[in-house]
Amino acid sequence: MGTDSYERTALVVEDDSDIRELLALTLSMVGFNVIESASGREALSLAREHTPDLVTLDLNLPDLDGMEVCRQLRPTTDAYIVMVTARVEEIERVMGLEIGADDFIVKPFSPREVRARVAAMFRRPRSIGEPGPAAAEANEPEEAAEIDDAVVVHGSLSVDVEGRVARINGDELPLTKIEFDLLATLISGARRVWTRETLLSRVWGEGWTDDHHLVEVHIRNLRKKLGEDTREPRFIKTVRGVGYRMMPVE
């Protein structure tokens, strides 16, 4: 992932020692300081102590379920959370994303897949002025124009892109990184219809253009926080068969 003066920390939570070792080795080779845990309760304690930038979280832990660990982690950290599972049922993917996971990795996986997914997530800066460690490795999509640093106002909704804060009627919204990036992208071209492929490329990075479900789940979560009624949307309109756009300001 290249060199950076900011040392990033990864917390690997996995009870299978072989898989834990593989993940730890893979992440350490791309520049992470890796902390390991074999249980959910220990992971929560380590997360409080070390404030990791990335958490890989097995679903099938011996004490707390991985979903519960994610649920407890998310309000206290803005770390990227990647859930690792051998169970690929749709309901688990939906539940994991709805409680704050950023992505899933399905067992068995290769180190190359882990590196690619982590690099794609870290292309989205975690905070102002902190470039993703993969910035030197991959270019952003050519069609992804820079979003203006100004505060964009859309009716009662305002989005401070540089400050990464969104508000409705002055009240700050508790958005995750992905939710904010989606909203900032949509509002940057309010009259434009954004396809799911373009949103995936813009927010998640290259190589994600086939996973439309990620966009749909995070848009649904974003709408909940915006207080949207999908039957009469105020902010985000679904353009059937295409994607999404912002509603006209009345």
mmCIF file of C-alpha atoms in Angstrom:
data_model
loop_
_atom_site.group_PDB
_atom_site.id
_atom_site.type_symbol
_atom_site.label_atom_id
_atom_site.label_comp_id
_atom_site.label_asym_id
_atom_site.label_seq_id
_atom_site.Cartn_x
_atom_site.Cartn_y
_atom_site.Cartn_z
ATOM 1 C CA MET A 1 0.000 0.000 0.000
ATOM 2 C CA GLY A 2 2.942 2.270 -0.100
ATOM 3 C CA THR A 3 4.600 4.271 2.653
ATOM 4 C CA ASP A 4 2.889 6.835 4.812
ATOM 5 C CA SER A 5 3.931 8.775 7.918
ATOM 6 C CA TYR A 6 0.677 7.678 9.529
ATOM 7 C CA GLU A 7 1.002 4.095 10.775
ATOM 8 C CA ARG A 8 -2.271 2.294 10.292
ATOM 9 C CA THR A 9 -3.496 -0.406 12.614
ATOM 10 C CA ALA A 10 -5.571 -3.446 11.704
ATOM 11 C CA LEU A 11 -7.429 -5.599 14.202
ATOM 12 C CA VAL A 12 -7.888 -9.167 12.953
ATOM 13 C CA VAL A 13 -10.677 -10.974 14.812
ATOM 14 C CA GLU A 14 -10.748 -14.666 13.931
ATOM 15 C CA ASP A 15 -10.844 -17.817 16.069
ATOM 16 C CA ASP A 16 -9.310 -20.052 13.384
ATOM 17 C CA SER A 17 -5.560 -19.660 13.912
ATOM 18 C CA ASP A 18 -4.644 -20.481 10.287
ATOM 19 C CA ILE A 19 -7.038 -17.910 8.830
ATOM 20 C CA ARG A 20 -6.034 -15.360 11.464
ATOM 21 C CA GLU A 21 -2.377 -15.853 10.586
ATOM 22 C CA LEU A 22 -3.102 -15.507 6.845
ATOM 23 C CA LEU A 23 -5.025 -12.254 7.348
ATOM 24 C CA ALA A 24 -2.404 -10.868 9.721
ATOM 25 C CA LEU A 25 0.427 -11.674 7.323
ATOM 26 C CA THR A 26 -1.442 -10.248 4.324
ATOM 27 C CA LEU A 27 -2.206 -6.966 6.092
ATOM 28 C CA SER A 28 1.250 -6.609 7.624
ATOM 29 C CA MET A 29 2.795 -6.996 4.164
ATOM 30 C CA VAL A 30 0.878 -3.936 2.966
ATOM 31 C CA GLY A 31 1.950 -1.763 5.854
ATOM 32 C CA PHE A 32 -0.489 -2.353 8.704
ATOM 33 C CA ASN A 33 0.470 -2.778 12.319
ATOM 34 C CA VAL A 34 -1.612 -5.885 13.056
ATOM 35 C CA ILE A 35 -3.271 -6.811 16.343
ATOM 36 C CA GLU A 36 -4.903 -10.226 16.621
ATOM 37 C CA SER A 37 -7.841 -11.516 18.620
ATOM 38 C CA ALA A 38 -9.585 -14.885 18.794
ATOM 39 C CA SER A 39 -12.768 -13.723 20.526
ATOM 40 C CA GLY A 40 -15.371 -10.993 20.332
ATOM 41 C CA ARG A 41 -15.044 -9.671 23.879
ATOM 42 C CA GLU A 42 -11.271 -9.419 23.595
ATOM 43 C CA ALA A 43 -11.684 -7.678 20.225
ATOM 44 C CA LEU A 44 -13.924 -5.006 21.757
ATOM 45 C CA SER A 45 -11.346 -4.373 24.462
ATOM 46 C CA LEU A 46 -8.475 -4.199 21.947
ATOM 47 C CA ALA A 47 -10.457 -1.842 19.718
ATOM 48 C CA ARG A 48 -10.937 0.565 22.640
ATOM 49 C CA GLU A 49 -7.251 0.373 23.468
ATOM 50 C CA HIS A 50 -5.726 0.639 19.991
ATOM 51 C CA THR A 51 -8.353 2.525 17.898
ATOM 52 C CA PRO A 52 -7.735 0.502 14.716
ATOM 53 C CA ASP A 53 -8.215 1.880 11.215
ATOM 54 C CA LEU A 54 -9.389 -1.502 9.894
ATOM 55 C CA VAL A 55 -11.161 -4.434 11.548
ATOM 56 C CA THR A 56 -11.580 -7.829 9.904
ATOM 57 C CA LEU A 57 -14.311 -9.605 11.820
ATOM 58 C CA ASP A 58 -15.226 -13.271 11.641
ATOM 59 C CA LEU A 59 -18.956 -13.935 11.982
ATOM 60 C CA ASN A 60 -18.621 -17.244 13.818
ATOM 61 C CA LEU A 61 -16.783 -16.359 17.035
ATOM 62 C CA PRO A 62 -16.772 -18.560 20.154
ATOM 63 C CA ASP A 63 -18.313 -15.971 22.497
ATOM 64 C CA LEU A 64 -20.051 -12.979 20.927
ATOM 65 C CA ASP A 65 -21.474 -13.358 17.438
ATOM 66 C CA GLY A 66 -19.634 -11.279 14.851
ATOM 67 C CA MET A 67 -22.823 -9.326 14.158
ATOM 68 C CA GLU A 68 -23.015 -8.303 17.812
ATOM 69 C CA VAL A 69 -19.351 -7.306 17.862
ATOM 70 C CA CYS A 70 -19.929 -5.141 14.790
ATOM 71 C CA ARG A 71 -23.020 -3.603 16.375
ATOM 72 C CA GLN A 72 -21.038 -2.640 19.484
ATOM 73 C CA LEU A 73 -18.004 -1.453 17.543
ATOM 74 C CA ARG A 74 -19.695 0.837 15.056
ATOM 75 C CA PRO A 75 -20.907 3.594 17.438
ATOM 76 C CA THR A 76 -17.420 3.911 18.927
ATOM 77 C CA THR A 77 -15.167 3.787 15.854
ATOM 78 C CA ASP A 78 -14.970 4.992 12.262
ATOM 79 C CA ALA A 79 -12.705 2.074 11.336
ATOM 80 C CA TYR A 80 -13.449 0.171 8.158
ATOM 81 C CA ILE A 81 -15.112 -3.096 9.183
ATOM 82 C CA VAL A 82 -14.823 -6.123 6.900
ATOM 83 C CA MET A 83 -16.841 -9.160 7.919
ATOM 84 C CA VAL A 84 -15.316 -12.527 7.083
ATOM 85 C CA THR A 85 -17.717 -15.426 6.674
ATOM 86 C CA ALA A 86 -18.196 -18.853 5.147
ATOM 87 C CA ARG A 87 -21.958 -18.248 5.158
ATOM 88 C CA VAL A 88 -23.140 -16.357 2.124
ATOM 89 C CA GLU A 89 -26.874 -16.172 2.704
ATOM 90 C CA GLU A 90 -28.339 -12.885 1.536
ATOM 91 C CA ILE A 91 -29.887 -12.070 4.910
ATOM 92 C CA GLU A 92 -26.478 -12.099 6.571
ATOM 93 C CA ARG A 93 -25.035 -9.728 3.983
ATOM 94 C CA VAL A 94 -27.940 -7.345 4.463
ATOM 95 C CA MET A 95 -27.804 -7.521 8.261
ATOM 96 C CA GLY A 96 -24.070 -6.946 8.335
ATOM 97 C CA LEU A 97 -24.215 -3.901 6.094
ATOM 98 C CA GLU A 98 -27.180 -2.456 7.961
ATOM 99 C CA ILE A 99 -25.347 -2.541 11.301
ATOM 100 C CA GLY A 100 -22.288 -0.791 9.932
ATOM 101 C CA ALA A 101 -19.997 -3.244 8.118
ATOM 102 C CA ASP A 102 -18.282 -1.820 5.042
ATOM 103 C CA ASP A 103 -17.772 -5.061 3.153
ATOM 104 C CA PHE A 104 -17.811 -8.870 3.241
ATOM 105 C CA ILE A 105 -15.077 -11.352 2.384
ATOM 106 C CA VAL A 106 -16.256 -14.920 1.833
ATOM 107 C CA LYS A 107 -14.127 -17.916 2.841
ATOM 108 C CA PRO A 108 -12.119 -19.303 1.198
ATOM 109 C CA PHE A 109 -10.360 -16.152 0.010
ATOM 110 C CA SER A 110 -6.975 -15.276 -1.415
ATOM 111 C CA PRO A 111 -4.495 -12.701 -0.060
ATOM 112 C CA ARG A 112 -4.850 -10.890 -3.377
ATOM 113 C CA GLU A 113 -8.596 -10.449 -2.844
ATOM 114 C CA VAL A 114 -8.037 -9.117 0.678
ATOM 115 C CA ARG A 115 -5.458 -6.609 -0.548
ATOM 116 C CA ALA A 116 -7.702 -5.450 -3.384
ATOM 117 C CA ARG A 117 -10.760 -4.919 -1.192
ATOM 118 C CA VAL A 118 -8.837 -3.140 1.545
ATOM 119 C CA ALA A 119 -7.101 -0.914 -1.001
ATOM 120 C CA ALA A 120 -10.470 -0.018 -2.556
ATOM 121 C CA MET A 121 -11.897 1.003 0.820
ATOM 122 C CA PHE A 122 -8.898 3.112 1.756
ATOM 123 C CA ARG A 123 -9.120 5.083 -1.475
ATOM 124 C CA ARG A 124 -11.916 6.879 0.360
ATOM 125 C CA PRO A 125 -10.141 9.106 2.898
ATOM 126 C CA ARG A 126 -11.171 8.493 6.504
ATOM 127 C CA SER A 127 -10.746 12.127 7.462
ATOM 128 C CA ILE A 128 -9.747 15.487 6.011
ATOM 129 C CA GLY A 129 -6.247 15.591 4.663
ATOM 130 C CA GLU A 130 -5.525 11.892 5.212
ATOM 131 C CA PRO A 131 -4.966 10.146 1.885
ATOM 132 C CA GLY A 132 -5.784 6.493 1.556
ATOM 133 C CA PRO A 133 -2.683 4.256 1.645
ATOM 134 C CA ALA A 134 -3.591 2.875 -1.763
ATOM 135 C CA ALA A 135 -3.662 6.299 -3.407
ATOM 136 C CA ALA A 136 -0.337 5.738 -5.095
ATOM 137 C CA GLU A 137 -1.376 2.337 -6.380
ATOM 138 C CA ALA A 138 -4.639 3.041 -8.165
ATOM 139 C CA ASN A 139 -6.198 5.905 -10.088
ATOM 140 C CA GLU A 140 -9.718 7.110 -9.463
ATOM 141 C CA PRO A 141 -12.209 6.589 -12.306
ATOM 142 C CA GLU A 142 -11.746 9.187 -15.031
ATOM 143 C CA GLU A 143 -15.409 10.186 -14.890
ATOM 144 C CA ALA A 144 -15.243 10.962 -11.169
ATOM 145 C CA ALA A 145 -14.874 14.733 -11.060
ATOM 146 C CA GLU A 146 -13.732 16.418 -7.873
ATOM 147 C CA ILE A 147 -16.540 17.471 -5.562
ATOM 148 C CA ASP A 148 -16.440 21.151 -4.653
ATOM 149 C CA ASP A 149 -15.282 21.915 -1.120
ATOM 150 C CA ALA A 150 -18.184 24.312 -0.506
ATOM 151 C CA VAL A 151 -21.229 23.511 1.581
ATOM 152 C CA VAL A 152 -23.929 22.273 -0.798
ATOM 153 C CA VAL A 153 -27.493 23.152 0.187
ATOM 154 C CA HIS A 154 -30.454 21.166 -1.106
ATOM 155 C CA GLY A 155 -33.625 22.363 0.560
ATOM 156 C CA SER A 156 -33.390 21.602 4.280
ATOM 157 C CA LEU A 157 -30.351 19.376 3.649
ATOM 158 C CA SER A 158 -26.819 20.776 3.712
ATOM 159 C CA VAL A 159 -23.625 18.858 2.986
ATOM 160 C CA ASP A 160 -20.211 20.187 4.017
ATOM 161 C CA VAL A 161 -18.024 18.072 1.745
ATOM 162 C CA GLU A 162 -14.672 19.177 3.158
ATOM 163 C CA GLY A 163 -15.841 18.933 6.751
ATOM 164 C CA ARG A 164 -17.671 15.667 5.997
ATOM 165 C CA VAL A 165 -20.791 16.770 7.835
ATOM 166 C CA ALA A 166 -24.389 16.553 6.626
ATOM 167 C CA ARG A 167 -27.275 18.318 8.365
ATOM 168 C CA ILE A 168 -31.051 18.539 8.062
ATOM 169 C CA ASN A 169 -32.508 21.745 9.448
ATOM 170 C CA GLY A 170 -29.212 22.285 11.234
ATOM 171 C CA ASP A 171 -29.184 18.877 12.946
ATOM 172 C CA GLU A 172 -26.147 16.737 12.153
ATOM 173 C CA LEU A 173 -26.828 13.308 10.643
ATOM 174 C CA PRO A 174 -24.937 10.268 12.033
ATOM 175 C CA LEU A 175 -23.709 9.009 8.663
ATOM 176 C CA THR A 176 -21.121 6.308 8.108
ATOM 177 C CA LYS A 177 -18.229 6.945 5.717
ATOM 178 C CA ILE A 178 -19.976 5.199 2.837
ATOM 179 C CA GLU A 179 -23.310 6.891 3.473
ATOM 180 C CA PHE A 180 -21.656 10.300 3.471
ATOM 181 C CA ASP A 181 -19.701 9.536 0.292
ATOM 182 C CA LEU A 182 -22.880 8.407 -1.449
ATOM 183 C CA LEU A 183 -24.761 11.524 -0.378
ATOM 184 C CA ALA A 184 -21.892 13.828 -1.346
ATOM 185 C CA THR A 185 -21.704 12.180 -4.764
ATOM 186 C CA LEU A 186 -25.450 12.392 -5.402
ATOM 187 C CA ILE A 187 -25.682 16.017 -4.329
ATOM 188 C CA SER A 188 -22.601 17.014 -6.359
ATOM 189 C CA GLY A 189 -24.648 16.452 -9.509
ATOM 190 C CA ALA A 190 -28.157 17.010 -8.257
ATOM 191 C CA ARG A 191 -29.747 16.923 -11.720
ATOM 192 C CA ARG A 192 -27.800 13.872 -12.818
ATOM 193 C CA VAL A 193 -29.045 10.294 -12.719
ATOM 194 C CA TRP A 194 -26.264 8.258 -11.112
ATOM 195 C CA THR A 195 -26.131 4.628 -12.231
ATOM 196 C CA ARG A 196 -25.349 1.946 -9.667
ATOM 197 C CA GLU A 197 -22.169 1.127 -11.607
ATOM 198 C CA THR A 198 -20.988 4.731 -11.435
ATOM 199 C CA LEU A 199 -21.738 4.989 -7.721
ATOM 200 C CA LEU A 200 -19.831 1.773 -7.070
ATOM 201 C CA SER A 201 -16.866 3.038 -9.054
ATOM 202 C CA ARG A 202 -17.001 6.479 -7.449
ATOM 203 C CA VAL A 203 -17.499 5.439 -3.821
ATOM 204 C CA TRP A 204 -16.048 1.923 -3.588
ATOM 205 C CA GLY A 205 -13.422 2.111 -6.347
ATOM 206 C CA GLU A 206 -12.609 0.079 -9.440
ATOM 207 C CA GLY A 207 -13.462 -3.597 -9.473
ATOM 208 C CA TRP A 208 -16.826 -3.246 -7.715
ATOM 209 C CA THR A 209 -19.088 -2.543 -10.674
ATOM 210 C CA ASP A 210 -20.993 -5.837 -10.422
ATOM 211 C CA ASP A 211 -22.046 -5.636 -6.773
ATOM 212 C CA HIS A 212 -25.195 -3.505 -7.085
ATOM 213 C CA HIS A 213 -26.503 -4.838 -3.787
ATOM 214 C CA LEU A 214 -23.902 -2.805 -1.873
ATOM 215 C CA VAL A 215 -25.336 0.409 -3.318
ATOM 216 C CA GLU A 216 -28.941 -0.584 -2.670
ATOM 217 C CA VAL A 217 -28.344 -1.479 0.982
ATOM 218 C CA HIS A 218 -26.370 1.667 1.762
ATOM 219 C CA ILE A 219 -28.861 3.885 -0.071
ATOM 220 C CA ARG A 220 -31.613 2.325 2.036
ATOM 221 C CA ASN A 221 -29.648 3.036 5.223
ATOM 222 C CA LEU A 222 -28.980 6.597 4.060
ATOM 223 C CA ARG A 223 -32.661 7.156 3.371
ATOM 224 C CA LYS A 224 -33.563 6.022 6.883
ATOM 225 C CA LYS A 225 -31.207 8.595 8.378
ATOM 226 C CA LEU A 226 -32.603 11.265 6.082
ATOM 227 C CA GLY A 227 -36.089 10.410 7.380
ATOM 228 C CA GLU A 228 -37.225 9.500 3.898
ATOM 229 C CA ASP A 229 -40.580 8.023 2.928
ATOM 230 C CA THR A 230 -39.668 6.022 -0.176
ATOM 231 C CA ARG A 231 -43.222 6.454 -1.479
ATOM 232 C CA GLU A 232 -42.856 10.243 -1.331
ATOM 233 C CA PRO A 233 -39.106 10.947 -1.265
ATOM 234 C CA ARG A 234 -37.850 14.412 -0.404
ATOM 235 C CA PHE A 235 -34.196 13.878 -1.282
ATOM 236 C CA ILE A 236 -33.264 10.663 -3.135
ATOM 237 C CA LYS A 237 -35.354 9.333 -6.012
ATOM 238 C CA THR A 238 -34.959 5.852 -7.476
ATOM 239 C CA VAL A 239 -34.833 5.860 -11.265
ATOM 240 C CA ARG A 240 -36.035 2.354 -12.014
ATOM 241 C CA GLY A 241 -33.631 0.218 -13.978
ATOM 242 C CA VAL A 242 -30.946 2.906 -13.881
ATOM 243 C CA GLY A 243 -29.962 4.258 -10.467
ATOM 244 C CA TYR A 244 -30.630 7.318 -8.296
ATOM 245 C CA ARG A 245 -30.801 11.092 -8.410
ATOM 246 C CA MET A 246 -31.637 13.929 -6.057
ATOM 247 C CA MET A 247 -35.206 15.170 -6.021
ATOM 248 C CA PRO A 248 -35.791 18.723 -7.344
ATOM 249 C CA VAL A 249 -35.841 21.382 -4.636
ATOM 250 C CA GLU A 250 -39.350 22.717 -4.180
#
